Short mmCIF file of C-alpha atoms and ligand atoms in Angstrom, two decimals:
data_model
loop_
_atom_site.label_atom_id
_atom_site.label_comp_id
_atom_site.label_asym_id
_atom_site.label_seq_id
_atom_site.Cartn_x
_atom_site.Cartn_y
_atom_site.Cartn_z
CA MET A 619 4.62 123.44 -7.11
CA ARG A 620 5.29 126.78 -8.94
CA ARG A 621 7.64 127.87 -5.98
CA LEU A 622 9.70 124.50 -6.55
CA LEU A 623 9.74 124.90 -10.19
CA LEU A 624 11.15 128.46 -9.87
CA ILE A 625 13.99 127.38 -7.53
CA ALA A 626 14.83 124.63 -10.06
CA LEU A 627 15.05 127.17 -12.99
CA VAL A 628 17.25 129.34 -10.77
CA CYS A 629 19.45 126.75 -9.83
CA VAL A 630 19.66 125.47 -13.67
CA SER A 631 20.67 128.97 -14.69
CA LEU A 632 23.11 129.48 -12.00
CA ALA A 633 24.76 126.40 -12.97
CA ALA A 634 24.74 127.41 -16.69
CA CYS A 635 26.71 130.66 -15.52
CA ALA A 636 29.54 129.07 -13.63
CA PRO A 637 32.73 128.66 -15.52
CA PRO A 638 33.21 125.66 -17.47
CA GLU A 639 34.90 123.17 -15.00
CA ASN A 640 38.25 121.95 -16.03
CA LEU A 641 38.28 118.96 -13.65
CA ALA A 642 41.30 116.29 -13.01
CA ALA A 643 40.94 112.75 -13.95
CA ASP A 644 39.49 111.99 -10.73
CA GLY A 645 37.05 114.60 -11.05
CA SER A 646 38.30 117.23 -8.41
CA LYS A 647 38.85 120.81 -9.35
CA ILE A 648 42.30 121.24 -10.90
CA VAL A 649 44.91 123.11 -8.79
CA VAL A 650 48.00 124.73 -10.42
CA GLY A 651 50.61 126.58 -8.38
CA PHE A 652 52.20 129.45 -10.40
CA SER A 653 55.39 131.43 -9.38
CA GLN A 654 55.52 134.51 -11.18
CA VAL A 655 58.87 136.55 -11.65
CA GLY A 656 57.56 139.77 -10.00
CA ALA A 657 55.89 143.14 -11.20
CA GLU A 658 59.05 144.84 -12.77
CA SER A 659 57.41 146.03 -15.85
CA GLY A 660 54.01 146.66 -17.65
CA TRP A 661 54.54 143.42 -19.83
CA ARG A 662 54.78 141.40 -16.16
CA THR A 663 51.70 143.02 -14.87
CA ALA A 664 49.77 142.01 -18.13
CA ASN A 665 50.98 138.62 -17.84
CA THR A 666 49.93 138.32 -14.35
CA VAL A 667 46.29 139.71 -15.31
CA SER A 668 46.20 137.08 -18.21
CA ILE A 669 46.85 134.04 -15.95
CA HIS A 670 44.41 135.07 -13.30
CA ASP A 671 41.69 135.75 -15.54
CA ALA A 672 42.38 132.70 -17.78
CA ALA A 673 42.33 130.56 -14.47
CA LEU A 674 38.80 132.02 -13.49
CA ASP A 675 37.47 131.30 -16.90
CA ALA A 676 38.89 127.87 -16.92
CA GLY A 677 37.34 127.02 -13.42
CA ILE A 678 40.97 126.16 -12.52
CA LYS A 679 42.18 127.01 -9.06
CA LEU A 680 45.36 129.14 -9.02
CA ARG A 681 47.87 129.29 -6.47
CA PHE A 682 50.02 132.55 -7.13
CA SER A 683 53.35 133.54 -5.83
CA ASP A 684 54.98 137.02 -6.78
CA ALA A 685 58.99 136.23 -6.27
CA GLN A 686 59.67 140.23 -6.36
CA GLY A 687 62.66 139.11 -8.89
CA LYS A 688 64.30 136.79 -6.51
CA GLN A 689 65.28 133.16 -7.53
CA ALA A 690 65.23 132.24 -4.09
CA ASN A 691 61.50 133.06 -3.65
CA GLN A 692 60.62 131.09 -6.69
CA ILE A 693 62.44 127.99 -5.40
CA THR A 694 60.71 128.31 -2.11
CA ALA A 695 57.29 128.72 -3.86
CA ILE A 696 57.94 125.65 -5.97
CA ARG A 697 58.63 123.65 -2.86
CA SER A 698 55.31 124.93 -1.16
CA PHE A 699 53.38 123.90 -4.20
CA ILE A 700 54.87 120.56 -3.96
CA LYS A 701 54.08 120.22 -0.05
CA GLN A 702 50.54 121.29 -1.07
CA ARG A 703 50.44 118.52 -3.80
CA VAL A 704 49.14 120.79 -6.51
CA ASP A 705 48.15 119.23 -9.76
CA VAL A 706 50.58 121.23 -12.14
CA ILE A 707 53.25 123.68 -11.24
CA ALA A 708 54.00 126.53 -13.75
CA PHE A 709 56.50 129.22 -13.34
CA SER A 710 58.39 132.09 -15.36
CA PRO A 711 61.90 131.55 -14.25
CA VAL A 712 63.62 134.95 -13.55
CA VAL A 713 67.15 133.42 -14.64
CA GLU A 714 68.12 130.49 -16.85
CA THR A 715 70.10 128.46 -14.39
CA GLY A 716 69.87 126.96 -10.98
CA TRP A 717 66.63 125.13 -11.27
CA ASP A 718 67.69 121.61 -11.57
CA GLU A 719 67.48 120.59 -7.65
CA VAL A 720 63.94 122.01 -7.22
CA LEU A 721 62.66 120.75 -10.63
CA THR A 722 63.89 117.28 -9.79
CA GLU A 723 61.99 117.39 -6.48
CA ALA A 724 58.82 118.24 -8.35
CA ARG A 725 59.66 115.40 -10.75
CA GLN A 726 60.19 112.81 -7.78
CA ALA A 727 56.74 114.01 -6.18
CA GLY A 728 55.03 113.24 -9.71
CA ILE A 729 54.11 116.96 -10.12
CA PRO A 730 54.36 117.99 -13.74
CA VAL A 731 56.08 121.47 -14.52
CA ILE A 732 55.28 124.03 -17.09
CA LEU A 733 57.91 126.85 -18.03
CA THR A 734 56.08 129.89 -19.20
CA ASP A 735 57.51 133.03 -20.78
CA ARG A 736 61.09 132.29 -20.09
CA ALA A 737 63.21 129.07 -20.61
CA ILE A 738 65.78 127.36 -18.33
CA ARG A 739 69.27 126.14 -19.44
CA THR A 740 69.88 122.43 -17.86
CA THR A 741 71.61 119.21 -18.85
CA SER A 742 69.05 117.23 -17.14
CA LYS A 743 66.08 115.59 -19.03
CA ASP A 744 62.33 115.63 -18.22
CA LEU A 745 62.52 118.72 -15.66
CA TYR A 746 59.54 120.12 -17.47
CA THR A 747 56.73 118.84 -19.62
CA THR A 748 56.37 121.75 -21.96
CA PHE A 749 57.59 125.59 -22.53
CA ILE A 750 55.30 128.19 -23.84
CA GLY A 751 56.89 131.53 -24.64
CA SER A 752 58.29 133.94 -27.25
CA ASP A 753 61.38 133.24 -29.53
CA PHE A 754 63.52 136.04 -28.09
CA VAL A 755 66.40 135.52 -30.41
CA LYS A 756 64.00 136.33 -33.25
CA GLU A 757 62.75 139.61 -31.22
CA GLY A 758 66.41 140.99 -31.09
CA THR A 759 66.89 139.89 -34.73
CA LEU A 760 63.78 141.79 -35.86
CA VAL A 761 65.02 144.90 -34.07
CA GLY A 762 68.55 144.47 -35.69
CA GLU A 763 67.46 143.98 -39.24
CA TRP A 764 64.80 146.56 -39.12
CA LEU A 765 67.78 149.24 -38.06
CA VAL A 766 70.04 147.82 -40.74
CA ASP A 767 67.27 148.70 -43.29
CA TYR A 768 66.29 152.00 -41.63
CA TYR A 769 69.89 153.08 -41.83
CA ALA A 770 70.44 151.63 -45.33
CA SER A 771 69.78 155.01 -46.94
CA ARG A 772 71.45 157.10 -44.14
CA PRO A 773 75.12 157.38 -44.49
CA GLY A 774 77.69 157.14 -41.33
CA THR A 775 78.39 155.30 -38.12
CA VAL A 776 75.55 154.07 -36.29
CA ARG A 777 76.21 154.28 -32.61
CA VAL A 778 74.12 152.28 -30.36
CA VAL A 779 73.30 152.09 -26.78
CA GLU A 780 71.96 148.82 -25.59
CA LEU A 781 69.73 148.71 -22.39
CA ARG A 782 69.91 144.98 -21.46
CA GLY A 783 67.19 143.05 -19.44
CA THR A 784 67.78 141.13 -15.90
CA THR A 785 71.28 139.91 -16.24
CA GLY A 786 70.90 135.94 -16.65
CA SER A 787 67.32 135.87 -17.84
CA ALA A 788 66.58 134.06 -21.29
CA PRO A 789 65.10 137.23 -22.82
CA ALA A 790 68.26 139.48 -22.09
CA THR A 791 70.52 136.61 -23.27
CA ASP A 792 68.56 135.87 -26.28
CA ARG A 793 67.62 139.19 -27.51
CA ALA A 794 71.21 140.50 -27.19
CA ALA A 795 72.46 137.52 -29.21
CA GLY A 796 69.64 137.86 -32.11
CA PHE A 797 70.39 141.62 -32.18
CA ARG A 798 74.12 141.04 -32.66
CA ALA A 799 73.65 138.48 -35.35
CA ALA A 800 71.38 140.91 -37.38
CA ILE A 801 74.09 143.64 -37.29
CA LYS A 802 77.13 141.37 -37.62
CA GLY A 803 77.65 141.98 -41.30
CA GLU A 804 77.25 145.81 -40.69
CA PRO A 805 80.61 147.47 -39.57
CA ARG A 806 78.89 150.86 -39.40
CA PHE A 807 77.11 149.67 -36.40
CA GLN A 808 78.75 150.04 -33.23
CA ILE A 809 77.32 149.01 -29.80
CA VAL A 810 79.04 151.87 -27.87
CA ALA A 811 77.50 150.80 -24.34
CA SER A 812 75.72 147.81 -22.98
CA ARG A 813 74.33 147.83 -19.51
CA THR A 814 71.30 146.26 -17.53
CA GLY A 815 68.28 148.17 -16.54
CA ASP A 816 66.72 144.96 -15.20
CA PHE A 817 63.74 145.56 -17.26
CA THR A 818 62.58 148.48 -15.06
CA ARG A 819 61.74 152.00 -16.17
CA PRO A 820 63.58 153.63 -13.26
CA LYS A 821 66.79 151.53 -13.82
CA GLY A 822 66.50 152.36 -17.59
CA GLU A 823 66.49 155.90 -16.95
CA ALA A 824 69.40 155.83 -14.22
CA VAL A 825 71.44 153.96 -16.64
CA MET A 826 70.77 156.20 -19.68
CA ARG A 827 71.59 159.27 -17.52
CA ALA A 828 74.87 157.73 -16.34
CA ILE A 829 75.90 156.97 -20.00
CA LEU A 830 74.86 160.44 -21.04
CA LYS A 831 77.24 162.14 -18.66
CA THR A 832 80.25 160.73 -20.59
CA ASP A 833 78.77 160.14 -24.14
CA ARG A 834 76.34 162.11 -25.96
CA ASP A 835 77.04 160.97 -29.54
CA ILE A 836 74.42 158.36 -29.61
CA ASP A 837 72.23 157.57 -32.76
CA VAL A 838 70.07 154.71 -31.28
CA VAL A 839 69.00 153.08 -28.01
CA PHE A 840 67.88 149.55 -28.23
CA ALA A 841 66.07 148.71 -25.28
CA HIS A 842 65.51 145.08 -24.32
CA ASN A 843 61.97 146.08 -23.09
CA ASP A 844 59.53 149.03 -23.55
CA ASP A 845 59.89 150.02 -19.95
CA MET A 846 63.40 150.66 -20.00
CA GLY A 847 63.10 152.53 -23.26
CA LEU A 848 60.53 154.85 -21.69
CA GLY A 849 63.16 155.35 -18.83
CA ALA A 850 65.80 156.24 -21.32
CA ALA A 851 63.42 158.63 -23.35
CA LYS A 852 63.05 160.48 -19.82
CA ALA A 853 66.82 160.62 -19.49
CA LEU A 854 67.32 161.84 -22.93
CA GLU A 855 64.68 164.68 -22.61
CA ALA A 856 66.30 165.66 -19.45
CA ALA A 857 69.59 165.93 -21.30
CA GLY A 858 68.02 168.29 -24.22
CA LEU A 859 67.80 165.28 -26.66
CA GLN A 860 64.50 164.42 -28.44
CA PRO A 861 63.96 160.83 -28.75
CA GLY A 862 62.71 160.30 -32.23
CA ARG A 863 64.64 163.14 -33.74
CA ASP A 864 68.02 163.32 -32.09
CA VAL A 865 68.21 159.53 -30.96
CA ARG A 866 66.00 156.72 -32.21
CA ILE A 867 64.56 154.36 -29.62
CA VAL A 868 63.75 150.80 -30.61
CA SER A 869 62.50 148.31 -28.08
CA ILE A 870 60.54 144.83 -27.39
CA ASP A 871 57.23 144.15 -25.73
CA ALA A 872 54.49 146.51 -27.46
CA VAL A 873 52.75 147.30 -24.07
CA ARG A 874 50.45 150.13 -24.10
CA ASP A 875 52.82 152.92 -22.84
CA GLY A 876 55.42 151.78 -25.40
CA MET A 877 52.90 151.84 -28.25
CA LYS A 878 51.65 155.24 -27.15
CA ALA A 879 55.35 156.43 -27.28
CA LEU A 880 55.89 154.93 -30.67
CA ALA A 881 52.52 156.42 -32.05
CA GLU A 882 53.74 159.97 -30.63
CA GLY A 883 57.13 159.34 -32.34
CA ARG A 884 59.14 159.10 -28.95
CA PHE A 885 59.93 155.61 -30.06
CA THR A 886 60.75 154.49 -33.68
CA PHE A 887 60.13 150.63 -33.65
CA ILE A 888 58.80 147.97 -31.49
CA ALA A 889 58.86 144.15 -31.82
CA GLU A 890 56.08 142.63 -30.24
CA CYS A 891 56.32 140.00 -27.22
CA SER A 892 52.69 139.18 -26.21
CA PRO A 893 52.13 138.57 -22.26
CA LEU A 894 48.77 137.01 -23.14
CA LEU A 895 49.79 133.45 -21.97
CA GLY A 896 47.04 132.82 -19.76
CA PRO A 897 44.28 130.98 -21.91
CA GLN A 898 46.97 128.68 -23.61
CA LEU A 899 48.70 128.16 -20.08
CA MET A 900 45.25 127.04 -18.53
CA ASP A 901 44.65 124.85 -21.67
CA LEU A 902 48.10 123.07 -21.17
CA VAL A 903 47.14 122.79 -17.44
CA ASN A 904 43.84 120.90 -18.10
CA LYS A 905 45.42 118.58 -20.62
CA ILE A 906 48.41 117.80 -18.30
CA ALA A 907 46.06 117.17 -15.30
CA ASN A 908 44.15 114.81 -17.50
CA GLY A 909 47.06 112.88 -18.95
CA GLN A 910 46.64 114.33 -22.17
CA PRO A 911 49.82 114.62 -24.40
CA VAL A 912 51.16 118.25 -25.25
CA PRO A 913 53.85 119.52 -27.40
CA PRO A 914 57.12 120.14 -25.95
CA ARG A 915 57.43 123.70 -27.09
CA ILE A 916 54.97 126.25 -28.04
CA VAL A 917 55.99 129.53 -29.41
CA THR A 918 53.72 132.48 -29.15
CA GLN A 919 52.62 134.53 -32.34
CA GLU A 920 53.81 137.97 -32.64
CA THR A 921 54.43 140.89 -34.80
CA THR A 922 56.30 144.33 -35.19
CA PHE A 923 55.16 147.85 -35.28
CA THR A 924 56.33 151.23 -36.94
CA GLN A 925 54.99 154.54 -35.84
CA GLU A 926 52.06 154.31 -38.28
CA GLN A 927 51.07 150.73 -37.43
CA ALA A 928 50.86 151.48 -33.77
CA LYS A 929 48.55 154.44 -34.31
CA ALA A 930 46.36 151.85 -36.12
CA ALA A 931 46.72 148.94 -33.65
CA LEU A 932 46.39 151.16 -30.12
CA PRO A 933 42.68 151.17 -30.09
CA ASP A 934 42.09 147.44 -30.04
CA ARG A 935 45.18 146.45 -27.82
CA LYS A 936 44.32 144.48 -24.82
CA TYR A 937 47.40 145.53 -22.85
C1 GZL B 1054 59.66 138.44 -22.01
C2 GZL B 1054 59.43 138.56 -20.57
C3 GZL B 1054 60.38 140.23 -20.26
C4 GZL B 1054 59.49 141.42 -20.93
C5 GZL B 1054 59.98 142.31 -19.95
O1 GZL B 1054 58.67 137.44 -22.24
O2 GZL B 1054 60.12 137.67 -19.69
O3 GZL B 1054 60.23 140.31 -18.74
O4 GZL B 1054 60.16 141.62 -22.17
C6 GZL B 1054 59.54 141.73 -18.64
O5 GZL B 1054 59.03 143.55 -19.89
O6 GZL B 1054 60.17 142.19 -17.61
#
């Protein structure tokens, strides 16, 4: 009898340790198919970890695909999720256009779609249930506004090099637009070069090295993400220019390496773009799988950092 009681107690305690089961309406385990852009940056890596951890915590089965930066691979993955009859499809679209056909197939299969991180451009209605991600225009505007304020007491022309993200992606398009809106009324600000570094550190460095070959009269590097900013810092240092003293680097993301560069003074300002979308995404997956209503747009809450703020925030950063 004592043995049976002990076994029963162990079973109960094990059940108590299992993650809370988010089950579909028919009582089955929820299955979500997720197509990720790739692993191009520190932001993307942190985003992937957040999604995996949140699925585990929520007891939701995650089928995960890394597209290695190729839209064709994302389309293939979405078609595979449709074939597998997953409960929900979620993905971060590497670029804004070219999704109508495959998302129409998902709709016709009755599988709801969540956009995470990045948006799409489409004239079709009802291709996705909701979009959770940052306001990229605002991020670009915050960087531009900070620079205008920073140079208000510093006379002369401000020559800006812009390192853009992946061509055709929502963050690259919108951050560029937001930045230009912020400096529009400031003729002192001149964007002397604007080239894509595809959100990666090596390409950010290569593009900056090429620019420095013909133009060293640069005041600011506006990098659409920390990784390209870090690549640019390396190129500047190789050219004998000191980031933070000779050239100011301003960026977006606030991943750990970017925040360290800011705390050290190699960066001058960062607008945050949180990759920690996992928990909110799994909550949306659970609600949608159970036929509950969700808002059509969820904007992630973010802030900005100066050097002093980065020093204070670094110890507690999750990514
Ligand atoms: C933004 C995200 C961008 C990051 C980059 O939400 O899509 O892609 O800013 C990442 O670091 O590569």
